[in-house]
Coordinates of C-alpha atoms in Angstrom, one line a residue:
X177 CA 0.0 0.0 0.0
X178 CA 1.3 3.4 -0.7
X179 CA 2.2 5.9 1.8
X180 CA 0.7 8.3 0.3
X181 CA -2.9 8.8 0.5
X182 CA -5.5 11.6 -1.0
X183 CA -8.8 11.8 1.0
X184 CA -10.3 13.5 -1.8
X185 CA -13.3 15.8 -2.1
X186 CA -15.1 14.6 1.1
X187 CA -16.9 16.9 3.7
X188 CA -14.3 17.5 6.2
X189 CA -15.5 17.8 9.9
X190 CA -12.8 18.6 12.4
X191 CA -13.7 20.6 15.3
X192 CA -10.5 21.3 16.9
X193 CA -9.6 23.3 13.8
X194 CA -12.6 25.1 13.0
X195 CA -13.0 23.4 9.2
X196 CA -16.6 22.0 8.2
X197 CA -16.8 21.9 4.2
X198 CA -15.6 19.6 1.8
X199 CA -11.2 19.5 1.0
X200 CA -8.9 17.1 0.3
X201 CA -7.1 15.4 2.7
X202 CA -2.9 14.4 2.0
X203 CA -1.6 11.7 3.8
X204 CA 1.6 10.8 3.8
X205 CA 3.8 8.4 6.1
X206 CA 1.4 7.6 8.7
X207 CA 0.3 11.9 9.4
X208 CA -1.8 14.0 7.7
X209 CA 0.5 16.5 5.3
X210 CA -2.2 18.8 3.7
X211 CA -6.0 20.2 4.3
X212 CA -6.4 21.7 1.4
X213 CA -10.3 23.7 -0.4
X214 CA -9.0 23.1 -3.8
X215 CA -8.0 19.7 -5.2
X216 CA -4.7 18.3 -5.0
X217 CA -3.2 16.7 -7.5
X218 CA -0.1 14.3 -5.8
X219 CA 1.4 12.1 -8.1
X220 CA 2.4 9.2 -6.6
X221 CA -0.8 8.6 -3.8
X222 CA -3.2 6.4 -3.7
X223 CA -6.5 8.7 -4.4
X224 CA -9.6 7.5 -2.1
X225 CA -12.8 9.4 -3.7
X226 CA -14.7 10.6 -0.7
X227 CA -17.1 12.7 -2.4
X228 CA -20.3 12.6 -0.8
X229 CA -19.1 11.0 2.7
X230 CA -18.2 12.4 5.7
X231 CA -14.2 13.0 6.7
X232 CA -13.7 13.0 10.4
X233 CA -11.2 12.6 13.2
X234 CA -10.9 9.0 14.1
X235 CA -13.1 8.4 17.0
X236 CA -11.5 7.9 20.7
X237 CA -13.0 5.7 23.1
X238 CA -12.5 6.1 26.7
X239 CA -13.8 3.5 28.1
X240 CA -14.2 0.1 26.7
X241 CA -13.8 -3.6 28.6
X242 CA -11.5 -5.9 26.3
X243 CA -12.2 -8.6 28.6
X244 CA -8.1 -10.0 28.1
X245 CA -6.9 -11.3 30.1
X246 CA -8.9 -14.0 31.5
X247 CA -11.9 -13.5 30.1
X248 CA -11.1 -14.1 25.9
X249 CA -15.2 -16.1 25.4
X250 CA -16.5 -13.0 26.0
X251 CA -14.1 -10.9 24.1
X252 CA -10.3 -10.6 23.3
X253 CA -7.7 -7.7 22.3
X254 CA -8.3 -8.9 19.0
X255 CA -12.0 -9.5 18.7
X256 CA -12.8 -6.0 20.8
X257 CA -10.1 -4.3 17.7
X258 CA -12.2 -5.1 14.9
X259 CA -15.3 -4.2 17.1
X260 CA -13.7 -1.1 17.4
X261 CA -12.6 0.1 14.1
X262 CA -15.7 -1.2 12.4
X263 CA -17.8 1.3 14.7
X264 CA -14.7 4.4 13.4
X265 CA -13.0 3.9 16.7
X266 CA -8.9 4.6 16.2
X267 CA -8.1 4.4 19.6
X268 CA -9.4 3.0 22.9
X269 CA -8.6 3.1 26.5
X270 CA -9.3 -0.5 27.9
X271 CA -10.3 -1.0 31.6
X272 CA -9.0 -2.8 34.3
X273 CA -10.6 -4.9 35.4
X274 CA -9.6 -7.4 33.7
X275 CA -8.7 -11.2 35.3
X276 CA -6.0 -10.5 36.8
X277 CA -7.3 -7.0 37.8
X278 CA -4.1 -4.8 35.9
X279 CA -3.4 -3.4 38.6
X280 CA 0.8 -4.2 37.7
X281 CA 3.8 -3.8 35.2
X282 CA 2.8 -7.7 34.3
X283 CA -0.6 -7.0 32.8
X284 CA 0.0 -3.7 31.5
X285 CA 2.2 -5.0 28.9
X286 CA 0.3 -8.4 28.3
X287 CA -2.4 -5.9 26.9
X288 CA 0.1 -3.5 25.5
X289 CA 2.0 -7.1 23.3
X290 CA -1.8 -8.3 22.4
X291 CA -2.7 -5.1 20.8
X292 CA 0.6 -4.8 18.8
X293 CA -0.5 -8.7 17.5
X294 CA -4.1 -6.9 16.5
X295 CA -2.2 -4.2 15.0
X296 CA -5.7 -2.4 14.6
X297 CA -6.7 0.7 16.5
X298 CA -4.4 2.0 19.5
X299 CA -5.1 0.9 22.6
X300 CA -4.2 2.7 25.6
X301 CA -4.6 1.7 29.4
X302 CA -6.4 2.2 32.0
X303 CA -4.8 1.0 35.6
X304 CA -6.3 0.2 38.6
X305 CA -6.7 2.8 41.3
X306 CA -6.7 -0.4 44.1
X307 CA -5.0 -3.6 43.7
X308 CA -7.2 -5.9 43.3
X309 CA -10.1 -3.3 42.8
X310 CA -11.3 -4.0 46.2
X311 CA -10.9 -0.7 47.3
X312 CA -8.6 -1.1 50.3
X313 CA -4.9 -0.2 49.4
X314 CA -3.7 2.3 46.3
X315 CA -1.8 -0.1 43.7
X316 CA 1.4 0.9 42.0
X317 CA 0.3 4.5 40.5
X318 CA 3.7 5.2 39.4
X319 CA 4.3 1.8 38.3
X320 CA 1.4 1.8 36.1
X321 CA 1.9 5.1 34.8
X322 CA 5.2 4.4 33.7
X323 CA 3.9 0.8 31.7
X324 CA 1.9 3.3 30.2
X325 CA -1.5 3.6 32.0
X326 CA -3.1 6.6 30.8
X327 CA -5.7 7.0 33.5
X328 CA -6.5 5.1 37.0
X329 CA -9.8 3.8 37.8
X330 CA -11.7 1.3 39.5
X331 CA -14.0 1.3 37.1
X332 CA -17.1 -1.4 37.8
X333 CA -16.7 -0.8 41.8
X334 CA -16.6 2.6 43.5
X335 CA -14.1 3.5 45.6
X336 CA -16.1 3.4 48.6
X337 CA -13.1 5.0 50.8
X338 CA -13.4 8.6 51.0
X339 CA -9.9 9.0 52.2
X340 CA -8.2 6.3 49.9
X341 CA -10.0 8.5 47.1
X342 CA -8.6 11.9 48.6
X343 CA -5.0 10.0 48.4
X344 CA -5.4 9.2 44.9
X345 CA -6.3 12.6 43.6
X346 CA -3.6 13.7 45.5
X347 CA -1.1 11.1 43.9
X348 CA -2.2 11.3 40.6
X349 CA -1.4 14.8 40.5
X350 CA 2.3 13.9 40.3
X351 CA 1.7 12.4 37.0
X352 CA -1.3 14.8 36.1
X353 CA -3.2 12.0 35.4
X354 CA -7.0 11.8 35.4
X355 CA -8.6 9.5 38.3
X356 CA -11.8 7.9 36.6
X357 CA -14.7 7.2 39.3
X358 CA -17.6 4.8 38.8
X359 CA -19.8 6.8 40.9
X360 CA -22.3 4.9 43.2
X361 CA -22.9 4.7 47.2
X362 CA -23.3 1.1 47.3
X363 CA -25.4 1.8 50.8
X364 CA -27.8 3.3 48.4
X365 CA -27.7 0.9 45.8
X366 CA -27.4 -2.0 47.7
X367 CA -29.3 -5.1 45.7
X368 CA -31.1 -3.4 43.3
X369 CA -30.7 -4.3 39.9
X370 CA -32.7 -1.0 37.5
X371 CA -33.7 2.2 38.1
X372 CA -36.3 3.3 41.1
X373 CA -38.9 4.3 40.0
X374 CA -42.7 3.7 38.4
X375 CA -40.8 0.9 36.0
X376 CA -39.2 -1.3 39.1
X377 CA -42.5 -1.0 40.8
X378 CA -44.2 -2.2 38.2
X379 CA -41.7 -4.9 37.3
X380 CA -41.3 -5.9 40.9
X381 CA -37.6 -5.6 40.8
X382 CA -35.1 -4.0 43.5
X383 CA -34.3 -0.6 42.2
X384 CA -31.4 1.7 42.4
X385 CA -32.1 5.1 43.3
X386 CA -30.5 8.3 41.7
X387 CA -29.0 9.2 45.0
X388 CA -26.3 6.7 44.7
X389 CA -25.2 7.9 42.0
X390 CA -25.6 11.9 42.9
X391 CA -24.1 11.6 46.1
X392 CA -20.9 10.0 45.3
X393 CA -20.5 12.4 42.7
X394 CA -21.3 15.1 45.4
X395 CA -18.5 13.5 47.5
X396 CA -15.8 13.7 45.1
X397 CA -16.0 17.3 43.4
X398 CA -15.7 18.4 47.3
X399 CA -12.6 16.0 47.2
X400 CA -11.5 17.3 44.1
X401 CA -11.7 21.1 44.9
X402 CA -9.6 20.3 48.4
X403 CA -7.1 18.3 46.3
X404 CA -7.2 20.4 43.4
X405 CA -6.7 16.9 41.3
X406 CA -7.8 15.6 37.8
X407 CA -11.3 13.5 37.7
X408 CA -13.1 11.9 35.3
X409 CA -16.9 11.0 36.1
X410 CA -17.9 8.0 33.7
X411 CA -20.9 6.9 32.4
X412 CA -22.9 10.0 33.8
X413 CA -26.8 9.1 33.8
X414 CA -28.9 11.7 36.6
X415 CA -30.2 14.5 36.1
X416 CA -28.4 15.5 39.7
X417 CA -24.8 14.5 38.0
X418 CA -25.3 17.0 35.1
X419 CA -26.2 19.4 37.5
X420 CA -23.1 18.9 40.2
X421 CA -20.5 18.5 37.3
X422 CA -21.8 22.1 35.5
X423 CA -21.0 23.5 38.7
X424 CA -18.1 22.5 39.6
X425 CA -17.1 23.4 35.7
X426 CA -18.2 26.8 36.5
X427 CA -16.0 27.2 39.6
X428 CA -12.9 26.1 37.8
X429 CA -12.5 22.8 39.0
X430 CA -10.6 20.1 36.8
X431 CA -13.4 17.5 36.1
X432 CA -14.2 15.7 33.0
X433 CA -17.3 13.4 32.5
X434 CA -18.4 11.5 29.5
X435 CA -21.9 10.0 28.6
X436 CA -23.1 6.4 27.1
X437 CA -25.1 6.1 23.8
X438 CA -27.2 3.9 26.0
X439 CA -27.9 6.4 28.7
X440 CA -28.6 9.2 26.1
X441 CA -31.4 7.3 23.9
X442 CA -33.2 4.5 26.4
X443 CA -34.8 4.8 29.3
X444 CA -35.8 2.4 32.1
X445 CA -38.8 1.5 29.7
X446 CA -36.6 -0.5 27.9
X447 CA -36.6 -2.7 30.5
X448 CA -40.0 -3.9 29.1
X449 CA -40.6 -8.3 30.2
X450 CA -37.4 -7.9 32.1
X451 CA -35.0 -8.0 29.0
X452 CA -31.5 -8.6 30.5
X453 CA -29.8 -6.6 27.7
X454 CA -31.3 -3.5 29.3
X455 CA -29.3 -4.3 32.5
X456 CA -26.6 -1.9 33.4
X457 CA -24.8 -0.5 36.0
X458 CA -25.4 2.3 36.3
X459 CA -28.9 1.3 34.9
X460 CA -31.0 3.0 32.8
X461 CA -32.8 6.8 34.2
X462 CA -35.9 8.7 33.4
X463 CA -36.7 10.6 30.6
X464 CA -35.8 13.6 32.4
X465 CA -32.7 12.3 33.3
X466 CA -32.1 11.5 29.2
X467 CA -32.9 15.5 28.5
X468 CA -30.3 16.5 31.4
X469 CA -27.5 14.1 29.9
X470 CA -28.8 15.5 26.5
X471 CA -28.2 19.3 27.5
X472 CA -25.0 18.3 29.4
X473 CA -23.5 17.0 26.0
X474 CA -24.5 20.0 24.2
X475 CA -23.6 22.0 26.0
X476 CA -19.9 21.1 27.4
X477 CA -20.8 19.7 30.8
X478 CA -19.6 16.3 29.1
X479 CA -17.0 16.0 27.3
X480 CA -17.0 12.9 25.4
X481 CA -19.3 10.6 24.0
X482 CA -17.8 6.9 25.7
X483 CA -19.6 3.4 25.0
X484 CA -18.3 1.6 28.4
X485 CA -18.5 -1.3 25.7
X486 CA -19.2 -4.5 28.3
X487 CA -18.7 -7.7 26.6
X488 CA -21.0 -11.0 28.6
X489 CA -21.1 -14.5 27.2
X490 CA -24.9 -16.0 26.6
X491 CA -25.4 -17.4 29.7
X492 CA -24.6 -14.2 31.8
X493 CA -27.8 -13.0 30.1
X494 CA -30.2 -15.7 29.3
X495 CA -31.1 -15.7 33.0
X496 CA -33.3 -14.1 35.3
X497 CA -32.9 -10.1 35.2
X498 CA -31.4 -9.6 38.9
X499 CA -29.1 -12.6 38.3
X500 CA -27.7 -11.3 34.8
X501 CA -24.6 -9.3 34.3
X502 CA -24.8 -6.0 34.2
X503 CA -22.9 -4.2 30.2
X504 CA -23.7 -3.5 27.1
X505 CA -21.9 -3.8 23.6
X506 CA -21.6 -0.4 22.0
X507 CA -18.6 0.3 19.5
X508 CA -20.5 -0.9 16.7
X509 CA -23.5 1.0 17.1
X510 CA -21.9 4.6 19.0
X511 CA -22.1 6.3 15.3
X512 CA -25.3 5.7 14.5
X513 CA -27.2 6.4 18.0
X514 CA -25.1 9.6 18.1
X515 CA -26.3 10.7 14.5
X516 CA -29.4 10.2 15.6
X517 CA -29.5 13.0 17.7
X518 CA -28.7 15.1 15.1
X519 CA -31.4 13.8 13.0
X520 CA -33.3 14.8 15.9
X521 CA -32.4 18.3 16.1
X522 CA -30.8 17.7 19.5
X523 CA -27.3 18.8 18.8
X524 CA -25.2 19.8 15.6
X525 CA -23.1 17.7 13.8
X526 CA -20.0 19.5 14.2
X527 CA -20.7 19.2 18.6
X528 CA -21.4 15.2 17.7
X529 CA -18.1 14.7 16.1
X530 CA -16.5 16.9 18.8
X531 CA -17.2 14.6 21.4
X532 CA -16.2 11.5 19.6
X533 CA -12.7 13.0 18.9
X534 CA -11.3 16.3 19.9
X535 CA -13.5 16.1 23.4
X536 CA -12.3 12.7 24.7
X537 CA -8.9 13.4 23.2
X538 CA -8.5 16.4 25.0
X539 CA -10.1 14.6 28.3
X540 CA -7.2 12.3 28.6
X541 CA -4.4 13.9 26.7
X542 CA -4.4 12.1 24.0
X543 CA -3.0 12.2 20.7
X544 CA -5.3 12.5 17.7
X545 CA -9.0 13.8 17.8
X546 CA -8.1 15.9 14.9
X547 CA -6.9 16.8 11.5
X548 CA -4.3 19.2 11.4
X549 CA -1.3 18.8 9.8
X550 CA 1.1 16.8 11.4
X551 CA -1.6 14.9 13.6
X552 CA -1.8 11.0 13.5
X553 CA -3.7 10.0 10.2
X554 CA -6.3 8.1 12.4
X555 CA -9.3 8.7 9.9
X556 CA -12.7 7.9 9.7
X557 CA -15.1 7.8 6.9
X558 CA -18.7 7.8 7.0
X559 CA -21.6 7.5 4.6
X560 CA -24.3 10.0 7.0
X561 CA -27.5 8.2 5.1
X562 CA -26.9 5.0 4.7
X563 CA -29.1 3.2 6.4
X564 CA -28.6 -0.4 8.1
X565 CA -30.5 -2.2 10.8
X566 CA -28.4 -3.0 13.5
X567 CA -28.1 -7.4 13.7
X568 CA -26.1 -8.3 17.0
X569 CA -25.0 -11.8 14.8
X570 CA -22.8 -10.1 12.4
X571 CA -21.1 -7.9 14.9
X572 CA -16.9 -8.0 15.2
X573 CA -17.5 -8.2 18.9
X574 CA -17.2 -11.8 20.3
X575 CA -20.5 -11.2 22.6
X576 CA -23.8 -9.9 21.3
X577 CA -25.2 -8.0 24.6
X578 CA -27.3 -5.2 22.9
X579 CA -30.5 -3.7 23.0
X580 CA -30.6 -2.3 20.1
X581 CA -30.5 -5.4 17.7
X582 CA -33.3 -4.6 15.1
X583 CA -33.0 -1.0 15.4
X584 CA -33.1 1.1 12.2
X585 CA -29.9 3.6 12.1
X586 CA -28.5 6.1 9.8
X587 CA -24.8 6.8 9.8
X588 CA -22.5 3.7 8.8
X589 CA -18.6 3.5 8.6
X590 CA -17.2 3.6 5.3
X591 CA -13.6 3.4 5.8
X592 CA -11.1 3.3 9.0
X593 CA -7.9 4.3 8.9
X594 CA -5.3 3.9 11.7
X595 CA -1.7 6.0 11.4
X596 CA -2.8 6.1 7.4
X597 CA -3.3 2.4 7.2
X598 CA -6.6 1.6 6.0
X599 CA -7.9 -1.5 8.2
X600 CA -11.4 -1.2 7.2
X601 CA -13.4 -0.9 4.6
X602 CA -17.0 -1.7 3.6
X603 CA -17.9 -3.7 6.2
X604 CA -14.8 -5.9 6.1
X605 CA -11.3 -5.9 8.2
X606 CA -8.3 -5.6 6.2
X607 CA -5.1 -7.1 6.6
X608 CA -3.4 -5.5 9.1
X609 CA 0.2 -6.7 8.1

């Protein structure tokens, strides 16, 4: 494959730089060399017509469970890859908790060697914030940091210690690295399995209120302005979140939060005759608390659009709904759901892209999110009408944990491209060698 490649003639999208309208886009040896309004003409690259299709930053997840090691039926480095840049995703940040927990140099660079075999999409790290994630002793920030760890979080358990949580900010300043918080009072939450409200009542099932949720995010921006540390709030769902996270924005404090496709389209409705693929932790709000995580990504309480992409086997599912695991799948499907809500009128196109690229880049430091000359060529093409129903069998993903299989989206991946290596195209992955 040539080095050179000419993106030509496509609408160009890139937020970080101000450019919506249709250019050419040069790349050559792996970064982009030119932006250009008028056509290029570059002898010796390969010319890609885009006319017609989107031209966007590659798309950065910040949170997405590879499963590796210890858990490869449900997904692998590999398998969660090609999930990945099928849905336009050119990097991800994969969670801890893995089996063992990385919470060490050890598993760090397992993850690190598996993703070099994939030679896909990058894949950063996440470390633990406790060994073990059981939330009694800090592991090895330093350690982790230097195998690369690009954040710290517990992710899937709270960290129930308000003083271990105080230490971590604190520590993590050293390496001005963000501290990512699952955020639920498990006092509050205690066995329930969806959302409180009319829905649980209804479906007789132990429900979770918004409180534990709120008031752990409560606890930790009053951590975070007496630390003056780096947080991350995932998977934001209440209304009360929004609220508390705009606030602290307003009075300068460093917080980040991102928001799940999930959380932004279904409510606890969706629950229905107890369908287990609606189960998730934390589960599925109100309506209202859809608008508030709506206006919170419009408006720049949240950052970045994440899919906390949660792999299960079958039989974690196909069981009753407070004995199945709690995830979704959701790098295959984060580019249409999001379009949708500019169909909808919600937000703009330009603000939708921002907050699969330039916002989550910016969130964790990360390289890429944009197109400006010298930037990575991570590059993602999109067809914005084609139109595809959404069939959990012919996912990339080893596990098929959705509840959107059968839903009609708009918005499909034309073409990925990782450090201006195409690796896929039309629905296929190719070779990565």
């Amino acid at each position: 494959m040539s080095s050179t490649i000419l993106l030509s003639r496509g609408r160009v999208v890139d937020p970080r730089n101000g450019v919506d309208g249709v250019r050419d886009v040069l790349v050559r040896d792996g970064v982009i060399a030119e932006v250009s309004e008028a056509p290029l003409k570059v002898r010796d690259a390969r010319v890609v017509d885009a006319t017609g299709k989107l031209v966007l930053p590659g798309f950065i997840d910040l949170h997405v469970h590879l499963r590796e090691p210890g858990e490869e039926g449900k997904e692998t480095v590999l398998t969660g890859c090609m999930a990945a840049v099928a849905g336009g995703f050119t990097a991800v940040v994969a969670m801890p908790n893995t089996k063992p927990v990385n919470d060490s140099v050890l598993v760090s660079e397992y993850v690190k060697a598996k993703a070099r075999e994939a030679r896909l999409c990058h894949v950063y790290l996440a470390g633990a914030i406790t060994k073990g994630l059981q939330g009694e002793e800090m592991a090895e920030m330093g350690a982790l940091v230097g195998a690369g760890c690009v954040c710290i979080t517990d992710d899937g358990r709270p960290v129930m210690n308000a003083g271990l949580m105080r230490r971590a900010l604190q520590y993590a300043q050293l390496f001005n690295l963000p501290v990512m918080v699952h955020e639920e009072d498990l006092t509050l939450s205690g066995k329930g399995v969806m959302n409180e409200g009319r829905a649980s009542t209804r479906l007789g099932l132990a429900g979770i209120p918004p409180s534990a949720e709120v008031a752990m995010v409560a606890r930790d921006m009053v951590l975070l302005e007496e630390t003056k540390g780096r947080l991350h709030v995932a998977h934001v769902s209440c209304e009360g979140s929004v609220r508390l996270i705009r606030e602290a924005r307003r009075r300068g404090l460093n917080v980040t939060a991102e928001a799940t496709p999930h959380h932004f389209i279904l409510d606890d409705e969706a629950v229905g005759a107890y369908d287990t693929h609606a189960r998730m932790n934390p589960p599925l709000r109100t309506r209202r608390d859809i608008e508030a995580v709506r206006e919170g990504l419009v408006d720049g309480t949240i950052d970045a659009i994440a899919t906390d992409h949660a792999p299960h086997g079958v039989l974690e599912k196909q069981v009753e709904f407070d004995k199945a695991w709690n995830g979704v799948v959701g790098l295959e499907t984060a580019l249409g759901l999001t379009l949708s809500l500019v169909r909808e009128g919600v937000m703009s196109l330009q603000r939708a892209v921002a907050l699969l690229t330039d916002g989550p880049a910016r969130a964790f430091g990360l390289p890429g999110g944009h197109l400006a000359v010298g930037a990575p060529a991570d590059v993602t093409v999109v067809e914005p009408d084609a139109e595809w129903t959404v069939d959990s069998a012919r996912f990339f993903s080893r596990s098929r944990n959705t509840p959107f299989h059968g839903r009609r989206l708009t918005g499909r991946v034309a073409q990925t491209w990782v450090s201006g290596r195409l690796v896929f195209e039309d629905g296929q992955i190719k070779e990565s060698r």
